């Protein structure tokens, strides 16, 4: 439609001006401005360029403002290590504990959120009676509307003692004794329940709407002929979902997971309120930890030394790059799904 | 019957029960998982209403905070701060967002159009705390102090992608006969854009804006080091003081936006970490106000969209 | 308009009855889409269902394998009896019916998997896991669908890489792989070019040696070319589909009893 319009209006703008052979300058300016189209197009173009520059400026500012820290610590700043130091007094900074905390909590959140989101998407698209579909969709999306700090407050006073501590203690007693994965589930749980596990669970709740919504759209986009083909061969509904629909939408679902992961990585307030904010050496999910966003939130306003300030900006830069890469990957996957689908129509 | 017919038959009977049970179990499981996801939603809403409701009274909305450890007082300063910061965010984000959306809808396949779409996508994925760092670097640091202005700008960056995207979608929904009608009458393109397209899409754009605003009003991270927080912020005192000392409009405006302010989510965060029970109860009350604000805007906007699309279709 | 409720073929050939439809009515919510259909489908014959669009041909076809169940608010009355078993009875296992009654759709709808996986999909459902068994089933189904020679060297390419006509034959092979007794075809060639259409029609003649085929078509020449029996449907005043004449194909197309059939097959129908 827009192309069409473009053709129509393009005819007005360009063709009327071009054939006029070298009119004098004033006349030409007059013609350009009479319709007001050139200034209008110029305006919306300048604003668009501004948006693009804004996106680039975020990256560039983070790069510039972290120069001292990058210069002083190099790659060591980001490298995995068992005894990292984050020492504002002596101006020595290594970000690994935060990176580890962010990655571990986000991945674990995805592991929990993915099956639930898949279940929601399948229920909404394939099973749910029509009258229930809209209210349920809204309710799931409202989960994403509740402010992060409210999740945090509820987390500290209700979710931690009632849900996280019992689950954590149970995991410590069971999985904690296994040889390899035991390190991930080593106890004891802290009394308050503040831990990486708590952060993961809250994150899972917060990213379920994102993953469920995208996955739902993926299922809605699958042509009905695929369902009919499978059912007509004598598949049960579940076999159709599991063996036809999920493989069909797999890259779209992967895109949904990546978008969810992006949200989890950058989530700040709720995580800061329940993760415990501690740089201890333990790798365990059940121990308090720290995340990249949390350390920025807690320390940036009070960072006195220049290097401390720059180190925090560098953590932000790392976070920005991670979400940028995930975003590009997700768009690529979604784009691939979109470009593959039309083939099916050829007949 | 062929050899395969027999093979199929044997296997089919052996598998029939397993397949049917599997079907039932897995289909029920999707329902159970959906219900499970809604447990936290109901739990949070009900609990926040019950607990927050206890500390809500008129003072809560009309008084400034009492000194630490004293009961009573309210969060007027944070309500004022939230209004000012979100208002600023709206002012900063709507004009560029809408104009960029016109470009995105008009030239989707030009290099600039694609770069714009990509930037919008990236912006929507940037963590809010990182936007806070950015606003600090470009506004707070050069200005030398924290301010509502910087907070508004940070929130505006977060709102931009939503505004661009919803506006673009709405512009695309306007039937092209409407555009052609206007163009055919000899109206220029920009007149068509502003007098035909924009009004036709206005309702949708407005709901998109409301949703973005509700989201921004609940954001904390980008405000931590832009507005910082200010328990002594008192809008009434600023205005009456300014009027009494015969300051001009712009001087008063400058004092309103050019100093640190608090906001509801920021207040909630600070109160929740303090060891004073009164403050914690007030944190619950703030949570209630914030949650109701966000939920009411959300539900209204959705119902509004639903009603309008039904009217357009029907 | 006078409506005959029971129409029987005048020429009864010596063939067994495979499916018997008795007093079938189909409702979508309150709307009655089909009313009082009686029809016998003969074993190893091709039965064509013709009629103007919107007269319920596809709805009737979809009653044979209960695909109508998938439409929300759809309700069926009457009986569809396959070898003595009423398919519409509530206790019937729908999944098993759909294995016994295969279906080919209007547009080719292969899965976005390899040619091999498309055909092996059905057998795998029924628990056949051995590679050698699957290989044989895939090969014999593709041969029966007259596709083997064209794809035997590229079984692991995507089914979507085939041409439209090949895709449709792949869908037929996929249906054959679960050994159905009846094959339903819903305008199987309407999306194909003439040459591909011809191939599908030839294939149907081969398949009829082993299978009972019911085909819906809007193309009367096609019905006349391929089918042994033809059912003529039309909508009545309440917009419900009715069967107005059913007989051997050569009778329907040369000396139909009903005036409306004659008008329709001779192209005089509005």
PDB file of C-alpha atoms in Angstrom, chain A residues 137-311:
ATOM      1  CA  UNK A 137      -3.946 -13.480  26.834  1.00  0.00           C
ATOM      2  CA  UNK A 138      -4.475 -10.220  28.697  1.00  0.00           C
ATOM      3  CA  UNK A 139      -3.720 -11.753  32.051  1.00  0.00           C
ATOM      4  CA  UNK A 140      -0.470 -13.234  30.824  1.00  0.00           C
ATOM      5  CA  UNK A 141       0.491  -9.880  29.324  1.00  0.00           C
ATOM      6  CA  UNK A 142      -0.353  -8.069  32.550  1.00  0.00           C
ATOM      7  CA  UNK A 143       2.459 -10.048  34.166  1.00  0.00           C
ATOM      8  CA  UNK A 144       4.779  -7.927  32.040  1.00  0.00           C
ATOM      9  CA  UNK A 145       3.038  -4.690  33.022  1.00  0.00           C
ATOM     10  CA  UNK A 146       3.648  -4.962  36.761  1.00  0.00           C
ATOM     11  CA  UNK A 147       6.615  -2.711  37.608  1.00  0.00           C
ATOM     12  CA  UNK A 148       9.896  -4.393  38.402  1.00  0.00           C
ATOM     13  CA  UNK A 149      10.129  -2.796  41.883  1.00  0.00           C
ATOM     14  CA  UNK A 150       6.748  -4.270  42.824  1.00  0.00           C
ATOM     15  CA  UNK A 151       8.069  -7.714  41.923  1.00  0.00           C
ATOM     16  CA  UNK A 152      11.089  -6.935  44.066  1.00  0.00           C
ATOM     17  CA  UNK A 153       9.067  -5.869  47.088  1.00  0.00           C
ATOM     18  CA  UNK A 154       6.791  -8.901  46.834  1.00  0.00           C
ATOM     19  CA  UNK A 155       9.917 -10.994  46.312  1.00  0.00           C
ATOM     20  CA  UNK A 156      11.668  -9.829  49.477  1.00  0.00           C
ATOM     21  CA  UNK A 157       8.751 -10.169  51.849  1.00  0.00           C
ATOM     22  CA  UNK A 158       6.611 -12.962  50.396  1.00  0.00           C
ATOM     23  CA  UNK A 159       8.189 -14.942  47.593  1.00  0.00           C
ATOM     24  CA  UNK A 160      11.562 -15.526  49.290  1.00  0.00           C
ATOM     25  CA  UNK A 161      10.313 -16.929  52.616  1.00  0.00           C
ATOM     26  CA  UNK A 162       7.257 -18.749  51.259  1.00  0.00           C
ATOM     27  CA  UNK A 163       8.549 -20.236  48.008  1.00  0.00           C
ATOM     28  CA  UNK A 164      12.271 -19.811  47.431  1.00  0.00           C
ATOM     29  CA  UNK A 165      13.667 -20.924  50.792  1.00  0.00           C
ATOM     30  CA  UNK A 166      11.771 -24.253  50.870  1.00  0.00           C
ATOM     31  CA  UNK A 167      12.618 -24.997  47.226  1.00  0.00           C
ATOM     32  CA  UNK A 168      16.258 -24.030  47.809  1.00  0.00           C
ATOM     33  CA  UNK A 169      16.641 -26.172  50.915  1.00  0.00           C
ATOM     34  CA  UNK A 170      15.055 -29.092  49.102  1.00  0.00           C
ATOM     35  CA  UNK A 171      17.412 -28.691  46.148  1.00  0.00           C
ATOM     36  CA  UNK A 172      20.426 -28.447  48.472  1.00  0.00           C
ATOM     37  CA  UNK A 173      19.476 -31.697  50.170  1.00  0.00           C
ATOM     38  CA  UNK A 174      18.792 -33.594  46.949  1.00  0.00           C
ATOM     39  CA  UNK A 175      20.675 -32.297  43.912  1.00  0.00           C
ATOM     40  CA  UNK A 176      23.348 -30.755  46.134  1.00  0.00           C
ATOM     41  CA  UNK A 177      24.774 -34.209  46.830  1.00  0.00           C
ATOM     42  CA  UNK A 178      25.293 -35.208  43.222  1.00  0.00           C
ATOM     43  CA  UNK A 179      28.922 -35.237  42.085  1.00  0.00           C
ATOM     44  CA  UNK A 180      29.071 -32.779  39.188  1.00  0.00           C
ATOM     45  CA  UNK A 181      25.938 -30.663  39.266  1.00  0.00           C
ATOM     46  CA  UNK A 182      26.191 -30.604  43.068  1.00  0.00           C
ATOM     47  CA  UNK A 183      28.387 -27.511  42.808  1.00  0.00           C
ATOM     48  CA  UNK A 184      25.472 -25.664  41.266  1.00  0.00           C
ATOM     49  CA  UNK A 185      23.144 -26.662  44.084  1.00  0.00           C
ATOM     50  CA  UNK A 186      25.472 -26.501  47.054  1.00  0.00           C
ATOM     51  CA  UNK A 187      23.795 -25.166  50.192  1.00  0.00           C
ATOM     52  CA  UNK A 188      23.166 -23.842  52.648  1.00  0.00           C
ATOM     53  CA  UNK A 189      20.393 -21.459  51.695  1.00  0.00           C
ATOM     54  CA  UNK A 190      20.739 -18.100  53.403  1.00  0.00           C
ATOM     55  CA  UNK A 191      18.147 -17.421  56.068  1.00  0.00           C
ATOM     56  CA  UNK A 192      16.488 -14.623  54.112  1.00  0.00           C
ATOM     57  CA  UNK A 193      16.324 -16.712  50.948  1.00  0.00           C
ATOM     58  CA  UNK A 194      18.134 -14.032  48.949  1.00  0.00           C
ATOM     59  CA  UNK A 195      20.031 -15.989  46.314  1.00  0.00           C
ATOM     60  CA  UNK A 196      20.665 -16.477  42.635  1.00  0.00           C
ATOM     61  CA  UNK A 197      17.820 -18.998  42.703  1.00  0.00           C
ATOM     62  CA  UNK A 198      15.438 -16.283  43.914  1.00  0.00           C
ATOM     63  CA  UNK A 199      16.584 -13.989  41.126  1.00  0.00           C
ATOM     64  CA  UNK A 200      16.147 -16.762  38.557  1.00  0.00           C
ATOM     65  CA  UNK A 201      12.608 -17.550  39.668  1.00  0.00           C
ATOM     66  CA  UNK A 202      11.517 -13.910  39.676  1.00  0.00           C
ATOM     67  CA  UNK A 203      13.161 -13.418  36.282  1.00  0.00           C
ATOM     68  CA  UNK A 204      11.318 -16.471  34.972  1.00  0.00           C
ATOM     69  CA  UNK A 205       7.985 -14.952  36.019  1.00  0.00           C
ATOM     70  CA  UNK A 206       8.935 -11.662  34.403  1.00  0.00           C
ATOM     71  CA  UNK A 207      10.018 -13.086  31.025  1.00  0.00           C
ATOM     72  CA  UNK A 208       7.189 -15.594  30.630  1.00  0.00           C
ATOM     73  CA  UNK A 209       4.928 -12.967  28.989  1.00  0.00           C
ATOM     74  CA  UNK A 210       7.620 -12.095  26.424  1.00  0.00           C
ATOM     75  CA  UNK A 211       8.361 -15.676  25.443  1.00  0.00           C
ATOM     76  CA  UNK A 212       4.708 -16.732  25.543  1.00  0.00           C
ATOM     77  CA  UNK A 213       3.570 -13.811  23.388  1.00  0.00           C
ATOM     78  CA  UNK A 214       6.159 -14.382  20.667  1.00  0.00           C
ATOM     79  CA  UNK A 215       5.638 -18.150  20.720  1.00  0.00           C
ATOM     80  CA  UNK A 216       1.888 -17.632  20.493  1.00  0.00           C
ATOM     81  CA  UNK A 217       2.393 -15.500  17.383  1.00  0.00           C
ATOM     82  CA  UNK A 218       4.608 -18.228  15.937  1.00  0.00           C
ATOM     83  CA  UNK A 219       1.862 -20.829  16.447  1.00  0.00           C
ATOM     84  CA  UNK A 220      -0.777 -18.493  15.032  1.00  0.00           C
ATOM     85  CA  UNK A 221       1.344 -18.039  11.910  1.00  0.00           C
ATOM     86  CA  UNK A 222       1.517 -21.780  11.169  1.00  0.00           C
ATOM     87  CA  UNK A 223      -0.915 -22.519   8.337  1.00  0.00           C
ATOM     88  CA  UNK A 224      -3.895 -24.641   9.259  1.00  0.00           C
ATOM     89  CA  UNK A 225      -3.095 -27.001   6.399  1.00  0.00           C
ATOM     90  CA  UNK A 226      -0.194 -28.320   8.500  1.00  0.00           C
ATOM     91  CA  UNK A 227      -2.520 -29.237  11.358  1.00  0.00           C
ATOM     92  CA  UNK A 228      -5.020 -30.835   8.982  1.00  0.00           C
ATOM     93  CA  UNK A 229      -2.316 -32.811   7.213  1.00  0.00           C
ATOM     94  CA  UNK A 230      -1.125 -34.278  10.486  1.00  0.00           C
ATOM     95  CA  UNK A 231      -4.555 -34.948  11.997  1.00  0.00           C
ATOM     96  CA  UNK A 232      -5.804 -36.541   8.775  1.00  0.00           C
ATOM     97  CA  UNK A 233      -2.994 -39.083   9.054  1.00  0.00           C
ATOM     98  CA  UNK A 234      -4.328 -40.162  12.424  1.00  0.00           C
ATOM     99  CA  UNK A 235      -2.136 -38.122  14.774  1.00  0.00           C
ATOM    100  CA  UNK A 236      -3.463 -37.148  18.146  1.00  0.00           C
ATOM    101  CA  UNK A 237      -3.569 -33.427  18.911  1.00  0.00           C
ATOM    102  CA  UNK A 238      -0.441 -33.664  21.011  1.00  0.00           C
ATOM    103  CA  UNK A 239       1.450 -35.559  18.296  1.00  0.00           C
ATOM    104  CA  UNK A 240       0.447 -32.824  15.871  1.00  0.00           C
ATOM    105  CA  UNK A 241       1.746 -30.160  18.245  1.00  0.00           C
ATOM    106  CA  UNK A 242       4.946 -31.979  19.147  1.00  0.00           C
ATOM    107  CA  UNK A 243       5.941 -33.480  15.809  1.00  0.00           C
ATOM    108  CA  UNK A 244       4.597 -30.939  13.334  1.00  0.00           C
ATOM    109  CA  UNK A 245       3.866 -27.551  14.860  1.00  0.00           C
ATOM    110  CA  UNK A 246       6.875 -27.215  17.162  1.00  0.00           C
ATOM    111  CA  UNK A 247       9.393 -28.312  14.483  1.00  0.00           C
ATOM    112  CA  UNK A 248       7.661 -25.963  12.032  1.00  0.00           C
ATOM    113  CA  UNK A 249       7.977 -23.000  14.382  1.00  0.00           C
ATOM    114  CA  UNK A 250      11.297 -23.950  15.936  1.00  0.00           C
ATOM    115  CA  UNK A 251      13.365 -21.010  14.805  1.00  0.00           C
ATOM    116  CA  UNK A 252      10.589 -18.630  15.799  1.00  0.00           C
ATOM    117  CA  UNK A 253      10.503 -20.198  19.256  1.00  0.00           C
ATOM    118  CA  UNK A 254      14.268 -19.852  19.439  1.00  0.00           C
ATOM    119  CA  UNK A 255      13.836 -16.186  18.569  1.00  0.00           C
ATOM    120  CA  UNK A 256      11.346 -15.882  21.437  1.00  0.00           C
ATOM    121  CA  UNK A 257      13.823 -17.458  23.837  1.00  0.00           C
ATOM    122  CA  UNK A 258      16.534 -15.058  22.761  1.00  0.00           C
ATOM    123  CA  UNK A 259      14.262 -12.045  23.234  1.00  0.00           C
ATOM    124  CA  UNK A 260      13.393 -13.386  26.689  1.00  0.00           C
ATOM    125  CA  UNK A 261      17.065 -13.865  27.458  1.00  0.00           C
ATOM    126  CA  UNK A 262      17.724 -10.266  26.433  1.00  0.00           C
ATOM    127  CA  UNK A 263      15.074  -9.073  28.868  1.00  0.00           C
ATOM    128  CA  UNK A 264      16.448 -11.239  31.654  1.00  0.00           C
ATOM    129  CA  UNK A 265      20.014  -9.985  31.183  1.00  0.00           C
ATOM    130  CA  UNK A 266      19.020  -6.357  31.553  1.00  0.00           C
ATOM    131  CA  UNK A 267      16.433  -6.694  34.303  1.00  0.00           C
ATOM    132  CA  UNK A 268      17.630  -4.596  37.225  1.00  0.00           C
ATOM    133  CA  UNK A 269      15.420  -3.748  40.155  1.00  0.00           C
ATOM    134  CA  UNK A 270      13.715  -7.026  41.001  1.00  0.00           C
ATOM    135  CA  UNK A 271      17.007  -8.894  40.713  1.00  0.00           C
ATOM    136  CA  UNK A 272      18.863  -6.344  42.837  1.00  0.00           C
ATOM    137  CA  UNK A 273      16.259  -6.713  45.558  1.00  0.00           C
ATOM    138  CA  UNK A 274      16.403 -10.521  45.824  1.00  0.00           C
ATOM    139  CA  UNK A 275      19.822 -11.714  44.627  1.00  0.00           C
ATOM    140  CA  UNK A 276      21.651 -10.847  47.848  1.00  0.00           C
ATOM    141  CA  UNK A 277      24.281  -8.550  46.278  1.00  0.00           C
ATOM    142  CA  UNK A 278      27.316 -10.466  47.427  1.00  0.00           C
ATOM    143  CA  UNK A 279      30.600 -11.253  45.705  1.00  0.00           C
ATOM    144  CA  UNK A 280      31.470 -14.572  47.224  1.00  0.00           C
ATOM    145  CA  UNK A 281      33.366 -17.274  45.409  1.00  0.00           C
ATOM    146  CA  UNK A 282      30.595 -19.875  45.391  1.00  0.00           C
ATOM    147  CA  UNK A 283      29.253 -21.032  42.059  1.00  0.00           C
ATOM    148  CA  UNK A 284      26.043 -22.282  43.622  1.00  0.00           C
ATOM    149  CA  UNK A 285      22.626 -21.207  42.476  1.00  0.00           C
ATOM    150  CA  UNK A 286      21.462 -21.381  46.086  1.00  0.00           C
ATOM    151  CA  UNK A 287      23.957 -18.804  47.394  1.00  0.00           C
ATOM    152  CA  UNK A 288      23.643 -15.030  47.219  1.00  0.00           C
ATOM    153  CA  UNK A 289      25.269 -13.488  44.165  1.00  0.00           C
ATOM    154  CA  UNK A 290      25.401 -10.311  42.164  1.00  0.00           C
ATOM    155  CA  UNK A 291      24.412  -9.327  38.652  1.00  0.00           C
ATOM    156  CA  UNK A 292      25.801  -6.826  36.154  1.00  0.00           C
ATOM    157  CA  UNK A 293      22.745  -4.581  36.274  1.00  0.00           C
ATOM    158  CA  UNK A 294      22.586  -4.792  40.078  1.00  0.00           C
ATOM    159  CA  UNK A 295      26.132  -3.634  40.663  1.00  0.00           C
ATOM    160  CA  UNK A 296      25.554  -0.617  38.438  1.00  0.00           C
ATOM    161  CA  UNK A 297      22.308   0.172  40.252  1.00  0.00           C
ATOM    162  CA  UNK A 298      23.869  -0.152  43.688  1.00  0.00           C
ATOM    163  CA  UNK A 299      27.209   1.550  43.197  1.00  0.00           C
ATOM    164  CA  UNK A 300      27.117   4.008  40.332  1.00  0.00           C
ATOM    165  CA  UNK A 301      25.578   6.980  42.136  1.00  0.00           C
ATOM    166  CA  UNK A 302      28.092   6.600  44.961  1.00  0.00           C
ATOM    167  CA  UNK A 303      31.192   5.739  42.973  1.00  0.00           C
ATOM    168  CA  UNK A 304      33.789   8.279  44.023  1.00  0.00           C
ATOM    169  CA  UNK A 305      36.943   7.253  42.212  1.00  0.00           C
ATOM    170  CA  UNK A 306      37.114   7.778  38.498  1.00  0.00           C
ATOM    171  CA  UNK A 307      38.224   4.235  37.846  1.00  0.00           C
ATOM    172  CA  UNK A 308      35.354   2.798  39.865  1.00  0.00           C
ATOM    173  CA  UNK A 309      32.953   4.889  37.831  1.00  0.00           C
ATOM    174  CA  UNK A 310      34.522   3.761  34.577  1.00  0.00           C
ATOM    175  CA  UNK A 311      34.565   0.134  35.627  1.00  0.00           C
TER     176      UNK A 311
END
